[in-house]
Each structure stands twice: as structure tokens, then as C-alpha cells.
Short mmCIF file of C-alpha atoms and ligand atoms in Angstrom, two decimals:
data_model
loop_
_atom_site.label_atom_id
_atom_site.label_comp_id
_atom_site.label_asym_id
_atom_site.label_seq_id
_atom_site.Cartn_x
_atom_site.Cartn_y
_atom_site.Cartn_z
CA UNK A 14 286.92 8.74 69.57
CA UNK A 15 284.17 6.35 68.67
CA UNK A 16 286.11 2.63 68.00
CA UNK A 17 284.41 -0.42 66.85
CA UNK A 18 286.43 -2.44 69.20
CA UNK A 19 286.60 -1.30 73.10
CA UNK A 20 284.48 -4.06 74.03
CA UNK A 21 287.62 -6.24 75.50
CA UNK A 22 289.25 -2.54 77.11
CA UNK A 23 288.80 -1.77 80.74
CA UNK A 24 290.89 1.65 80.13
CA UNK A 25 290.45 4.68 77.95
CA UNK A 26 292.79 5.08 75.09
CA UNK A 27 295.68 7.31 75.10
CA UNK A 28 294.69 10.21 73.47
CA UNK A 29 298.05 10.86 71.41
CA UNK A 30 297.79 6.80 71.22
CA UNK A 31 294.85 7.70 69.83
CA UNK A 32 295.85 10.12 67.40
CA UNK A 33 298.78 8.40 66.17
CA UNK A 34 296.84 5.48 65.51
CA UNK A 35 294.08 6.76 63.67
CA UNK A 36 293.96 6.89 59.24
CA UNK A 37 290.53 8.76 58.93
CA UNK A 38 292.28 11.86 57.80
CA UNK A 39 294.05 10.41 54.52
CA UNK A 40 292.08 6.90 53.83
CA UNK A 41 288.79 9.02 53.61
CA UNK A 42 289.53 8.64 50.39
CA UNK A 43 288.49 5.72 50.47
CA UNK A 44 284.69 6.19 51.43
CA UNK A 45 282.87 5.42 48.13
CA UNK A 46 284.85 2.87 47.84
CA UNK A 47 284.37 1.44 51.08
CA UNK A 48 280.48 1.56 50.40
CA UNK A 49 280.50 -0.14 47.11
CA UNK A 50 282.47 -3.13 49.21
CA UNK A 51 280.10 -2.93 51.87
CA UNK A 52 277.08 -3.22 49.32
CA UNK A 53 278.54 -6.40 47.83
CA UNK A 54 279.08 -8.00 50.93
CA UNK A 55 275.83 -6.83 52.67
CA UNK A 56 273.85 -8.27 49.11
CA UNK A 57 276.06 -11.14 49.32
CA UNK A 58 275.31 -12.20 53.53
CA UNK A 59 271.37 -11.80 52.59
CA UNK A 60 271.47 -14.22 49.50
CA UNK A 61 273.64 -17.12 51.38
CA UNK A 62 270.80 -16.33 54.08
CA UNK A 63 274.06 -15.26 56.47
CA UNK A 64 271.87 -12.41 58.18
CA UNK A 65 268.17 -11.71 57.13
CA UNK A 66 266.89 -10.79 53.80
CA UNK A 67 265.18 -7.80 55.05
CA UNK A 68 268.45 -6.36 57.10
CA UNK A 69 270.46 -6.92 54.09
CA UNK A 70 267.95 -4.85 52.15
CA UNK A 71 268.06 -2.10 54.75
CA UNK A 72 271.57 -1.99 55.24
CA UNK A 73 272.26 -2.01 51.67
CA UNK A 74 269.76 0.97 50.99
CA UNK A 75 271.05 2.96 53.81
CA UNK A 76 274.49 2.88 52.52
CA UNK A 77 273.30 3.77 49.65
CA UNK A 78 272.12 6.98 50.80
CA UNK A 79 275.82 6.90 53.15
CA UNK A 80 277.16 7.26 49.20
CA UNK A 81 275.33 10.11 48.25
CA UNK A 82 276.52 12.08 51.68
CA UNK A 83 279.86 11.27 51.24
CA UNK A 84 279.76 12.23 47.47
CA UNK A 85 278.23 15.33 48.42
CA UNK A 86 280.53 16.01 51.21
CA UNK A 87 277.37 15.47 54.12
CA UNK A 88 278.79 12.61 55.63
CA UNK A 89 280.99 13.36 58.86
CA UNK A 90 284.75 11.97 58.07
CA UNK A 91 286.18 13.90 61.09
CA UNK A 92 288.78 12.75 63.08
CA UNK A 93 286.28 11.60 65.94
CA UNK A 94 286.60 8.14 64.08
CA UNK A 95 289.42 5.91 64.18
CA UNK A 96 289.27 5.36 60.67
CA UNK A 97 286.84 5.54 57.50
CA UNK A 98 285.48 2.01 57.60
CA UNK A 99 284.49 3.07 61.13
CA UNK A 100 282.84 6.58 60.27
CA UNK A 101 280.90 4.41 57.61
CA UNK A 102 279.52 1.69 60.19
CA UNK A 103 279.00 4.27 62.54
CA UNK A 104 276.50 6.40 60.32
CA UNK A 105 274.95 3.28 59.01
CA UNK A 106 273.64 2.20 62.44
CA UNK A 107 272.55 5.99 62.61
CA UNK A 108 270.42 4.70 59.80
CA UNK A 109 269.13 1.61 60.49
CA UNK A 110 269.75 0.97 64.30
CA UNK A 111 271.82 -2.12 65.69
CA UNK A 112 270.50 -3.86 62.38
CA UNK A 113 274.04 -1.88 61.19
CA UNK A 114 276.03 -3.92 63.01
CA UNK A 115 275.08 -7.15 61.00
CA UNK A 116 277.33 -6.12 57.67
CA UNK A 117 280.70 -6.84 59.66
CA UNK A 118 279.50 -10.32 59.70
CA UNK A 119 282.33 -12.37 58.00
CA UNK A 120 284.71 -10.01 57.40
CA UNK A 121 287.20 -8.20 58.65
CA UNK A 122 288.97 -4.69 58.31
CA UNK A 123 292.16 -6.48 57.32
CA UNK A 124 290.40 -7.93 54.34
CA UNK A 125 288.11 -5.26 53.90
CA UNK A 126 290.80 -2.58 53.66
CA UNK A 127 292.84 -4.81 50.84
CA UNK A 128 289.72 -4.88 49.38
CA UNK A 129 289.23 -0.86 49.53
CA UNK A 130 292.60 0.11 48.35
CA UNK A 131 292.69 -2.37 45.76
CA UNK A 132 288.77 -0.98 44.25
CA UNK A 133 290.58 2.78 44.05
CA UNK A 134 294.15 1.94 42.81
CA UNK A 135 291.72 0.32 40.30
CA UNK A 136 289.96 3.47 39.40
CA UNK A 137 292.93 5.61 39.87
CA UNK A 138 294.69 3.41 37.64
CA UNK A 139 292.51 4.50 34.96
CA UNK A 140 293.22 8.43 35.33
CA UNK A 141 296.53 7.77 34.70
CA UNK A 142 296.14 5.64 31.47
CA UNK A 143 293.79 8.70 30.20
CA UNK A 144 296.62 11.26 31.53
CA UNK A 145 299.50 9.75 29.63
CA UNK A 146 297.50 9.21 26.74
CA UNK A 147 296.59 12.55 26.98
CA UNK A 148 300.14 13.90 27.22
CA UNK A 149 301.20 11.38 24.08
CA UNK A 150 298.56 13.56 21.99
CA UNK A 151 300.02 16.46 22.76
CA UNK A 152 303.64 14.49 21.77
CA UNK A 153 302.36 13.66 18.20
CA UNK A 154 300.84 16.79 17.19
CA UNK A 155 303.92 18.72 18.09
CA UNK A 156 305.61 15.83 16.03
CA UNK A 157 303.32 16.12 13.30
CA UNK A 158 303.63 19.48 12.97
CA UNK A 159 306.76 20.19 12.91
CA UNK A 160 308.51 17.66 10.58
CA UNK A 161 310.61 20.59 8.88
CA UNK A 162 312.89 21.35 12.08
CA UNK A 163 315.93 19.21 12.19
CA UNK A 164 318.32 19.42 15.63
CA UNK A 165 321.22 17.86 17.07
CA UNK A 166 320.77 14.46 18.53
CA UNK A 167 323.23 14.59 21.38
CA UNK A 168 325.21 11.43 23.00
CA UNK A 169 327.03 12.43 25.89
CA UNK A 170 325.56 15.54 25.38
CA UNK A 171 328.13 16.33 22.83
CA UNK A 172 326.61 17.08 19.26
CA UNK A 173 326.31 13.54 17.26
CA UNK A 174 323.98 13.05 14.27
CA UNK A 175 321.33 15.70 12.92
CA UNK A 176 318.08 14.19 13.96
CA UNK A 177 314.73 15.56 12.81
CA UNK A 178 312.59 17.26 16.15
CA UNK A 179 309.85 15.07 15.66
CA UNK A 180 312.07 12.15 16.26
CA UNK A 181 313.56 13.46 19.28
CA UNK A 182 310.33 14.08 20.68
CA UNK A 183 308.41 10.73 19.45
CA UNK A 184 311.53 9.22 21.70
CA UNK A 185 309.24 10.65 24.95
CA UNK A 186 306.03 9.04 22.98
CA UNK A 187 307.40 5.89 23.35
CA UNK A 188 308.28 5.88 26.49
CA UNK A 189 305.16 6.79 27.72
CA UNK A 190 303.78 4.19 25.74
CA UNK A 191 305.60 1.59 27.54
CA UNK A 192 304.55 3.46 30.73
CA UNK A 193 301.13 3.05 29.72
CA UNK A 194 301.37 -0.80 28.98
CA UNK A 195 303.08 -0.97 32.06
CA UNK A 196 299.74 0.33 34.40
CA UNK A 197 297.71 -2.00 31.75
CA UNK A 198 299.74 -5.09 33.25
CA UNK A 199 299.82 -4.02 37.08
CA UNK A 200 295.73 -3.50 37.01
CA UNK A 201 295.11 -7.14 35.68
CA UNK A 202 297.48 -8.66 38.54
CA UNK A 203 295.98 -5.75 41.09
CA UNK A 204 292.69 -7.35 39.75
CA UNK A 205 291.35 -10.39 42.30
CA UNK A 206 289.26 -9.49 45.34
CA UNK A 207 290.59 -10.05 49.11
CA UNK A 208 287.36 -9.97 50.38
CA UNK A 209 286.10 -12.79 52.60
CA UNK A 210 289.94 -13.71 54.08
CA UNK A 211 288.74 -12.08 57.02
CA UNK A 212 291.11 -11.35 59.78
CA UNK A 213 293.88 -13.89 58.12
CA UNK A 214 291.96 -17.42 58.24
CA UNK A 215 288.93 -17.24 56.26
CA UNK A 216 285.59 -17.64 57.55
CA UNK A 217 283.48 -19.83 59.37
CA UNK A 218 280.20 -18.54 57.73
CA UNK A 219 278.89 -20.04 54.04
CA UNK A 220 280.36 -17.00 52.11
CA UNK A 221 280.11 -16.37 48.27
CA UNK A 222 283.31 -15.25 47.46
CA UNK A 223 283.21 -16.00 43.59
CA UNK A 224 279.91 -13.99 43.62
CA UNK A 225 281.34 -10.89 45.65
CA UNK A 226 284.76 -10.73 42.98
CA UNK A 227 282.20 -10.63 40.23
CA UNK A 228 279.58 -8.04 41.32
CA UNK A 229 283.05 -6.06 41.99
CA UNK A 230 284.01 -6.43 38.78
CA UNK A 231 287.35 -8.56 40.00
CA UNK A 232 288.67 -11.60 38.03
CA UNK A 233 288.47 -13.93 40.86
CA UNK A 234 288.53 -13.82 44.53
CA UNK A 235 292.45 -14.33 46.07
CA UNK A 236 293.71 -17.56 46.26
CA UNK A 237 295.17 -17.08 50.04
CA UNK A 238 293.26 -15.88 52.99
CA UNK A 239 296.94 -14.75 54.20
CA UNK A 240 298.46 -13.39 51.25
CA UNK A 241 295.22 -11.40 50.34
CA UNK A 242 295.35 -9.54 53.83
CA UNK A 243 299.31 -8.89 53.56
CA UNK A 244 300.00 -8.25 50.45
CA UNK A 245 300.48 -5.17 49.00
CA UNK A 246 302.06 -5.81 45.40
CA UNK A 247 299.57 -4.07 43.72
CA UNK A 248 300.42 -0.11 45.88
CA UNK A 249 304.49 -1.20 45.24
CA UNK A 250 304.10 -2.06 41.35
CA UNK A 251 301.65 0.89 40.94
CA UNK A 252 304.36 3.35 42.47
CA UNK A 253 307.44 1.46 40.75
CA UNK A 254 305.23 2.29 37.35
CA UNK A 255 304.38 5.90 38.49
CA UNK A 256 308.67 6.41 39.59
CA UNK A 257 309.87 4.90 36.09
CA UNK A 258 307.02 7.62 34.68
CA UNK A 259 308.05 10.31 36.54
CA UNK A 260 311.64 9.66 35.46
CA UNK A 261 310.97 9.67 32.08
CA UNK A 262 308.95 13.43 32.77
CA UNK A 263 312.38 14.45 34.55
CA UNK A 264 314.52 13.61 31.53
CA UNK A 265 312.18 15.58 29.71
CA UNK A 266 312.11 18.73 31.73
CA UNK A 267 315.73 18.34 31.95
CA UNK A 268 315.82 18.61 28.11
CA UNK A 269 313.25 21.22 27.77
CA UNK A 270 315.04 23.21 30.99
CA UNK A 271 318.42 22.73 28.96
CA UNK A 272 316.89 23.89 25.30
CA UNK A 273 315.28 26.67 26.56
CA UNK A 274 318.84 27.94 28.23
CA UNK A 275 319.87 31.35 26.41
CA UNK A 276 322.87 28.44 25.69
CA UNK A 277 320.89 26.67 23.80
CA UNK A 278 317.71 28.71 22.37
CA UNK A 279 316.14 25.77 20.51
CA UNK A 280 312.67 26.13 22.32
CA UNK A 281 311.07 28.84 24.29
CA UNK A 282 308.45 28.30 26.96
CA UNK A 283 305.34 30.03 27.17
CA UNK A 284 305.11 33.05 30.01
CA UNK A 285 302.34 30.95 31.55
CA UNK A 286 304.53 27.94 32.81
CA UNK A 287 307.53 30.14 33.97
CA UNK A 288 308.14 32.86 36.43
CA UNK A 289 310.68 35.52 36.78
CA UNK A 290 312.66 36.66 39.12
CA UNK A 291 312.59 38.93 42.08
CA UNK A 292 315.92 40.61 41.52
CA UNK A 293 317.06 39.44 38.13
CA UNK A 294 314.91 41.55 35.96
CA UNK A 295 315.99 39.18 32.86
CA UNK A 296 314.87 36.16 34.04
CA UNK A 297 312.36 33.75 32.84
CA UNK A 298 312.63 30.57 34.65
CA UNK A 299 311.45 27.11 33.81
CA UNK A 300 309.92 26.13 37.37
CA UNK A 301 306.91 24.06 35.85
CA UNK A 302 310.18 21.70 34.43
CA UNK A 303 312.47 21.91 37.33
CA UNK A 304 309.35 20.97 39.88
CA UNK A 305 308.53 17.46 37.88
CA UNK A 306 312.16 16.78 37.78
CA UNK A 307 312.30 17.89 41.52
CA UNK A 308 308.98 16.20 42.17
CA UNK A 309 310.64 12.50 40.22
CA UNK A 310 312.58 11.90 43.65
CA UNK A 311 309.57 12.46 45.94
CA UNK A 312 308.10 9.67 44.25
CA UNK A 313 311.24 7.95 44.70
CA UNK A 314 310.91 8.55 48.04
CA UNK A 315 306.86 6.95 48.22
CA UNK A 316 308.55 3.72 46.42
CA UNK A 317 311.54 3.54 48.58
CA UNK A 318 309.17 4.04 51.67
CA UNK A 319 306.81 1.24 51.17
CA UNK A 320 309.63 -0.94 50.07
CA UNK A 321 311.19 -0.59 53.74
CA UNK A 322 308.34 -0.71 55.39
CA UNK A 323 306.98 -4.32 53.83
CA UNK A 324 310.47 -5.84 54.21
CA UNK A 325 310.52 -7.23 57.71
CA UNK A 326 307.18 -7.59 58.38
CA UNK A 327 305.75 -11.05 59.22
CA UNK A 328 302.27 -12.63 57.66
CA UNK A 329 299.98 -11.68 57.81
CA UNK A 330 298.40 -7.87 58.78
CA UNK A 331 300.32 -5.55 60.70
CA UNK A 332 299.35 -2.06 61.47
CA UNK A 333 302.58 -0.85 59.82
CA UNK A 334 300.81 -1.95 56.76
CA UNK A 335 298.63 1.61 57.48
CA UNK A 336 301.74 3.88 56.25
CA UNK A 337 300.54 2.34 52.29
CA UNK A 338 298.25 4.58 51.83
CA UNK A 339 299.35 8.16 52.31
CA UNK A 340 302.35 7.73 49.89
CA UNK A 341 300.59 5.83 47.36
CA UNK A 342 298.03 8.90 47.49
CA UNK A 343 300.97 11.80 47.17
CA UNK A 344 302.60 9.28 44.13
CA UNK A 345 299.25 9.38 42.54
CA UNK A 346 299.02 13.06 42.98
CA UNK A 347 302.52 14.20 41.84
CA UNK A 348 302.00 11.67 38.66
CA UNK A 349 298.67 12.79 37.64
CA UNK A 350 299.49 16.47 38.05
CA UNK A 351 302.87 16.29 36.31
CA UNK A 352 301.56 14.23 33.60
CA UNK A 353 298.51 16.96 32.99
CA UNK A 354 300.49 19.92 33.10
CA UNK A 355 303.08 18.59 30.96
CA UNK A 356 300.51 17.94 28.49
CA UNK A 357 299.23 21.69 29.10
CA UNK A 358 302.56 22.92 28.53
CA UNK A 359 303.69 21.56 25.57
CA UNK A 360 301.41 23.03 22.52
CA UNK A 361 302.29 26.40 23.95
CA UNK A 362 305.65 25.48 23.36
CA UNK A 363 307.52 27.44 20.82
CA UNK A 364 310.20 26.08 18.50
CA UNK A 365 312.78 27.88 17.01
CA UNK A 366 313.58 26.12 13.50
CA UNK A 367 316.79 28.30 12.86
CA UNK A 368 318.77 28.21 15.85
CA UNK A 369 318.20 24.33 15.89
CA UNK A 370 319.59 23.77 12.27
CA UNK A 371 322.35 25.98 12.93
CA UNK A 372 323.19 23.73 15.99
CA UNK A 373 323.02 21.32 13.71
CA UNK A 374 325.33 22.32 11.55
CA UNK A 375 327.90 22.56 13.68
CA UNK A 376 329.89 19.67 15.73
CA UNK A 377 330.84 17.89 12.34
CA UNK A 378 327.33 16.51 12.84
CA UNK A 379 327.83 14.41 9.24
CA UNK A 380 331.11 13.04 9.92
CA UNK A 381 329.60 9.55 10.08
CA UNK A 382 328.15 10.49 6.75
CA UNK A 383 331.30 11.32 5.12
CA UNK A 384 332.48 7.50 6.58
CA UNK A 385 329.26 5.71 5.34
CA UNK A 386 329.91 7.60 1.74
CA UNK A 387 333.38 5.82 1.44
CA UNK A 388 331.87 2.59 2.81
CA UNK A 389 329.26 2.46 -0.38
CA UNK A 390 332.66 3.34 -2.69
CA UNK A 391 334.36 0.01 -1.15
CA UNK A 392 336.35 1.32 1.94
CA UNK A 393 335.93 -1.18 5.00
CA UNK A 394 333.98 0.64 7.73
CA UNK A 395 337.45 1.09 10.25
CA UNK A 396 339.26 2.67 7.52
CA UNK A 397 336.33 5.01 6.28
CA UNK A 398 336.16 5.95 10.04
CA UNK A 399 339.57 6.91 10.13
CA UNK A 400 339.33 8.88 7.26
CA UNK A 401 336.91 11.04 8.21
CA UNK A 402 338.23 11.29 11.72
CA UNK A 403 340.87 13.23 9.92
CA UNK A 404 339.30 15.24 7.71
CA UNK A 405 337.04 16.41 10.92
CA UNK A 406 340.35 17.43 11.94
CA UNK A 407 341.49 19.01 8.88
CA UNK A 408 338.69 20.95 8.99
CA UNK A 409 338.25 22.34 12.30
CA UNK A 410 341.91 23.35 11.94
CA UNK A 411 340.95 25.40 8.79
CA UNK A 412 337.60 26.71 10.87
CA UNK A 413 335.80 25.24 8.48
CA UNK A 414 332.23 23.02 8.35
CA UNK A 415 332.41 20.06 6.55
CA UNK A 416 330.60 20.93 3.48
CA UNK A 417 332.71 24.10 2.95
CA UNK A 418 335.47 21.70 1.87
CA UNK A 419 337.12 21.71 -1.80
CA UNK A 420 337.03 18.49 -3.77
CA UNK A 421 340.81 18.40 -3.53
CA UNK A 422 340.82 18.71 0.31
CA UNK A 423 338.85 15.83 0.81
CA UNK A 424 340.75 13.90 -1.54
CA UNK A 425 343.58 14.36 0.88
CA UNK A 426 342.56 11.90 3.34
CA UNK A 427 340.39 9.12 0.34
CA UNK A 428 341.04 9.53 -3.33
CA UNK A 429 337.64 7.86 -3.17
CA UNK A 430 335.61 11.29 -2.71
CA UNK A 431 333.64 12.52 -6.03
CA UNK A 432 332.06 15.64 -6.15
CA UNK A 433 328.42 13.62 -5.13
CA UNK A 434 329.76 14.28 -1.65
CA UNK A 435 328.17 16.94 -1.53
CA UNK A 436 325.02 15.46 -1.81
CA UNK A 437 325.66 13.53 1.51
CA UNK A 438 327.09 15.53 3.99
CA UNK A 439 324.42 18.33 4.64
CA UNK A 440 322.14 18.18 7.77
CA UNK A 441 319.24 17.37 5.68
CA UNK A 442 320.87 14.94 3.50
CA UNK A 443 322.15 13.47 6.48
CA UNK A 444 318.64 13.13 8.35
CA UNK A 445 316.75 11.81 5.21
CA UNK A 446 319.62 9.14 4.07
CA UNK A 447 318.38 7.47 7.68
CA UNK A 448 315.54 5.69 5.87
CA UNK A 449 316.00 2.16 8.28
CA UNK A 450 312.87 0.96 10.49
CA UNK A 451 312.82 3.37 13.45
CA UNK A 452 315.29 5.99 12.01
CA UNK A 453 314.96 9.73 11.81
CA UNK A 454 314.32 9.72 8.20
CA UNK A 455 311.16 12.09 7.35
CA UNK A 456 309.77 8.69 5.60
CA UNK A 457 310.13 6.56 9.13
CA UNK A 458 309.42 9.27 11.65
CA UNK A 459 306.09 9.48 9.29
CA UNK A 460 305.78 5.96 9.95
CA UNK A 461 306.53 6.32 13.65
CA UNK A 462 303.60 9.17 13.85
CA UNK A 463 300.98 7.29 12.01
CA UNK A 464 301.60 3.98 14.32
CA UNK A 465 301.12 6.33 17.81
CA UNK A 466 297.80 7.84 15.82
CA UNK A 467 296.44 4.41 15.43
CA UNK A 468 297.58 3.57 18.92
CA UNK A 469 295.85 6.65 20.31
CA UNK A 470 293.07 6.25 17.92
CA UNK A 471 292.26 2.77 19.49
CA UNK A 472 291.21 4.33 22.90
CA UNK A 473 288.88 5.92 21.58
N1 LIG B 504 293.41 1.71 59.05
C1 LIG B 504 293.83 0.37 58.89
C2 LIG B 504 294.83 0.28 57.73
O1 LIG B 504 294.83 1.11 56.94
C3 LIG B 504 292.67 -0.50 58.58
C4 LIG B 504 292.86 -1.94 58.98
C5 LIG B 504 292.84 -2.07 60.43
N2 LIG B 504 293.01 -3.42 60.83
C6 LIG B 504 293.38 -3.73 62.08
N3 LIG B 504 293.54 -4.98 62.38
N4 LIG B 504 293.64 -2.80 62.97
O2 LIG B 504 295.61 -0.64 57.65
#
């Protein structure tokens, strides 16, 4: 294995030593954005007039032409090389001879790493913004186009208050939209270069640092030569973002898995996101749902990993530090992919209207209804509650819904009730009477819709 530091070994490396120890086969991802580092600094050493003018101009364009190969898929990444920074220096010196060597002048790979990972959580940062975005489209047209269908809202998963389906479903809009402001806020912190901490101490050479954040698109260099090459905030927020995403995906698919249930019937997948059985001939199972959910506690898993393994560790690198990569890259993965085929999923989803409103309709979903109706004829809240606690009762006893009751049996338990109950204590009464700031009215889930357009809108 070609290393760039045997010069202080007498012996040969171990080879599983060797193996064990080497990242090239996961932080090749990191190639282009190892180059565009290396370009910065290389620019950066010729103008301070740290190495020549001339090798910084040769250096620069040969990894230039390193970029193209490794966007192309020419340049070697294989596991001869210890790791990619490595596989880049090596093929630069291909290039441009022992000139190469001059771009590791004032840095290190401790700093140069931070730098790397930070440039493509950066960029990765970015898919996911346009992922959830793109899932929250798919969110509001559903919404938008189904305003008529009115379900169940559920607490403790007992029937509670007819909600309208856009309402229930704008719920997962806004929690991706808190998602998304949440990667907004962990990119500006990840957001300040590393580069030029070196190993841990800073540098003895007259570096540019200011210069080398800017070219790089960074708000300012780090403040701490030994915080910049040990910390690694920005991989832990970016995961603790991507696990509170993935859990709200995973209630989701545990609502869609549950609706879809012959149990329930309120929506009905398409054939293309669920697979059958081999022995049940019946079946048509939800997988694409069950693997996001299943999929939530992997990413879990990446957060709880990286958590453990930055706990003990004392400033400032250590090579444990190495293990941040490979579950930050499967969190990414498992987000992105959930998040687009969620987004896939949904406009092939089908509703069915009937089956919801009849859900609805059941439960003594308008109970609380019935007790707002005698609060607006004078009855204090506790008392109205009461009431209609037992004319709930009353009811079910008789087998009956609520608005199949005769005047005179409601009068039983409030000589308050008038015939205008009626007009109350129907599902869609009951929905539309819910006119307050954020309720499931068809007035504020309008509202609600037109807000995310204008949100999504301004991405544009
Ligand atoms: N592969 C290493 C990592 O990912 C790069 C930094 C190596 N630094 C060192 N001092 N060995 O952490």
C-alpha cells in the first residue's frame, strides 16, 4: 500500500493493520471534494509566495485534470492507497513530478479531512433541502386536492374529532417544514473552514486563512486550530436532523401502513410500492412503508454511533474520529432515498372518500360538539361535558349515532337543546364550525395550503 508517511518506519506494515486502517473504500467520496480543497490551498501557498508561483500553477492545473478523472471514474481509488487524500497526492506527483509534493505544505490531513467532510455535508446538505421540499409538494397537492374528504382525527388512536384529510396530511407538511429549517440552521454553523489548523497547532508558514474560507465559499476560517481538527458537530447535528426526519417518515408510514389495513380501508396504495405474498395469494403488502419505518432506527443507530464514539475521546484528532464518515454516508443515503420515494409514492396514492366519512361518523365523533352547543346556550363547559358524556351513553345503548336522536331524547340530559342541534352535530358541521387559526375548518386548512404554496413558491 502506497502511504505518505513510512519515512520514520524501519518495518513493513501489517497487512490486516493495514487493511483495518485504511478509509479509501468509503471516504472516496470525498475526491472532488478533496481537489477543490487542494486547489484553494495550492492557489493560496503560491500567492503568500509559500512555494513557487509556477509549482502552484502546475499543481493546481494538474488537479484540475485529477477532477475530471475522478468525475469520470479514470482516476484509480483502489484500495492500494491508505486513503483518498493519499490516492489524490499520489496521482498528482504522477502529473507533475516531486513538484506534487509541495501542496502538503502547511497543512495537514487532520485539518484537511475536517475541511473535506465539512465541503460535502455542505453539498449534501442541499439534496436534502430539495428532497423534502420535494416531498412537501407532493403533501399540498394531495391536500389541495382533496379538500372534500373528511376522516377521523384519532388521539390515542381511539376516534376523536372529524378532521378534514387535508389537515391530517398538512400535519406531515409541517413537520417537514421544521425539518427543513432545521438543515437551514446546521449548514450556517457547519459553515467555517478548518483549513490551515494543521495537525492541531496551526502553522508556522504565512498562511491566508481568511482568503482560503472565502474562495471556499465558508463564512470564516475556525476560530481554534484544536477544535477545528476535533470537532465534529456539524456530522452529529446533520444526523440528529436526518433521525428527527426519518421519524417523522416512520409516523407516516405507520399511518399510511395502518389506513391501508383491510381494518381500516381509508387509502389504498398503488401496486407499484407494494408486493404480495409468496403463499398468501390475498396479500398486498406495504413494504415501501414498513422499510422507512424499519430504516428510522438504522439512522438511530448512525446517531447513536457517532455519539459514543466522540464521547471519551481527548483533543484533539484521533483516528477513531475515521468511523464519522461511513455512518454519516448510510444516514444520508437512507434519508435521501426515503424522502424521494415517499414523495414518489404519494400522488399514486388513492383515497377512499366514503369509507373515511363513514369512520367518521362513528365513535360519537361530535360529542364535543353537542358540549360546545350547550356552552353558546349558557351551560359552563364541565357541565355541558357531562351532559353530553351521557347522552353518548344514551345513545350507544339505543345503537344509535348521535344525530339519529329525537328532540325529546336529547332534552333528557339539557332542556337547553333546540331543534338547531341538528345543525351542529354532523361530521361536516363539525369540521367547518373549527374556523380558529390552525383548525381543520375548510376556511383555515385553505389558509394553511396557500401559506406552504408561498413557502414552496419562495425556492423557486
Ligand atoms: N482517514 C482519516 C480520517 O478519516 C484521515 C485523517 C488521517 N489523519 C491522521 N492523523 N492519521 O480521519
Amino acid at each position: 500500500m502506497k502511504k505518505l508517511w513510512s519515512g520514520r518506519f524501519s518495518e513493513p506494515a501489517d497487512k490486516l493493520a493495514e487493511e483495518f486502517n485504511a478509509s479509501i473504500s468509503f471516504d472516496k467520496r470525498l475526491a472532488l471534494h478533496d481537489i477543490r480543497g487542494s486547489v484553494v490551498h495550492v492557489r493560496m501557498l503560491g500567492r503568500q509566495g509559500i512555494i513557487d508561483a509556477a509549482d502552484a500553477e502546475a499543481i493546481e492545473q494538474a488537479l484540475l485534470l485529477i477532477a475530471e478523472e475522478a468525475e469520470t471514474g479514470v482516476l484509480q481509488l483502489s484500495d492500494e492507497y491508505e486513503d483518498v487524500h493519499t490516492a489524490v497526492e499520489k496521482r498528482l506527483t504522477e502529473i507533475v513530478g516531486p513538484a506534487g509534493g509541495k501542496l502538503h505544505t502547511a497543512r495537514s490531513r487532520n485539518d484537511q479531512v475536517a475541511l473535506d467532510f465539512r465541503l460535502y455535508m455542505r453539498d449534501v446538505t442541499g439534496y436534502v433541502l430539495s428532497a423534502i421540499a420535494g416531498l412537501q409538494k407532493e403533501i399540498v397537492s394531495k391536500a389541495s386536492l382533496n379538500m372534500d374528504a373528511v376522516m377521523p382525527g384519532y388521539t390515542h388512536l381511539q376516534t376523536a374529532q372529524p378532521v378534514l384529510f387535508s389537515h391530517w396530511i398538512m400535519a406531515y407538511f409541517q413537520m417537514l417544514r421544521r425539518d427543513y429549517d432545521r438543515f437551514i440552521d446546521l449548514s450556517s454553523r457547519m459553515n467555517n473552514c478548518p483549513l490551515g489548523a494543521g495537525a492541531i497547532a496551526g502553522t508556522t508558514f504565512p498562511i491566508d486563512r481568511e482568503y482560503v474560507a472565502k474562495e471556499l465559499g465558508f463564512n470564516a476560517p475556525t476560530a481554534n486550530s484544536i477544535d477545528s481538527v476535533s470537532d465534529r458537530d456539524f456530522a452529529l447535528e446533520f444526523m440528529s436532523a436526518a433521525a428527527i426526519c426519518m421519524m417523522h417518515l416512520s409516523r407516516f408510514s405507520e399511518e399510511l401502513i395502518l389506513f391501508s389495513s383491510s381494518e381500516f380501508a381509508f387509502i389504498e396504495l398503488s401496486e407499484g410500492f407494494c408486493t404480495g405474498s409468496s403463499i398468501m395469494p390475498q396479500k398486498k403488502n406495504p413494504d415501501i412503508p414498513e422499510l422507512i419505518r424499519g430504516k428510522t432506527g438504522r439512522v438511530y443507530g448512525g446517531l447513536t454511533g457517532l455519539l459514543v464514539t466522540m464521547k471519551g475521546l481527548p483533543l484533539a484528532y484521533n483516528k477513531d474520529m475515521q468511523e464519522d464518515k461511513e455512518v454519516v454516508f448510510d444516514c444520508l443515503d437512507t434519508l435521501l432515498a426515503s424522502l424521494r420515494i415517499f414523495a414518489a409514492m404519494l400522488p399514486k396514492m388513492g383515497i377512499n372518500k366514503e369509507n373515511m366519512l363513514k369512520a367518521a361518523s362513528k365513535g360519537y365523533s361530535t360529542a364535543t360538539d353537542l358540549a360546545d352547543y350547550l356552552v353558546r346556550k349558557g351551560l359552563p363547559f364541565r357541565q355541558a361535558h357531562n351532559a353530553a358524556s351521557q347522552t353518548v351513553r344514551y345513545a350507544a345503548e339505543k345503537g344509535k349515532l348521535l344525530q339519529e336522536l329525537e328532540l325529546p331524547e336529547f332534552c333528557l340530559f339539557s332542556s337547553l337543546v333546540d331543534s338547531d342541534i341538528y345543525g351542529y352535530i354532523t361530521v361536516e358541521a363539525s369540521v367547518n364550525n373549527r374556523k380558529s387559526f390552525g383548525g381543520t375548518s375548510q376556511e383555515s386548512v385553505t389558509a394553511q395550503i396557500n401559506d406552504a404554496n408561498k413557502f414552496l413558491n419562495s425556492l423557486k
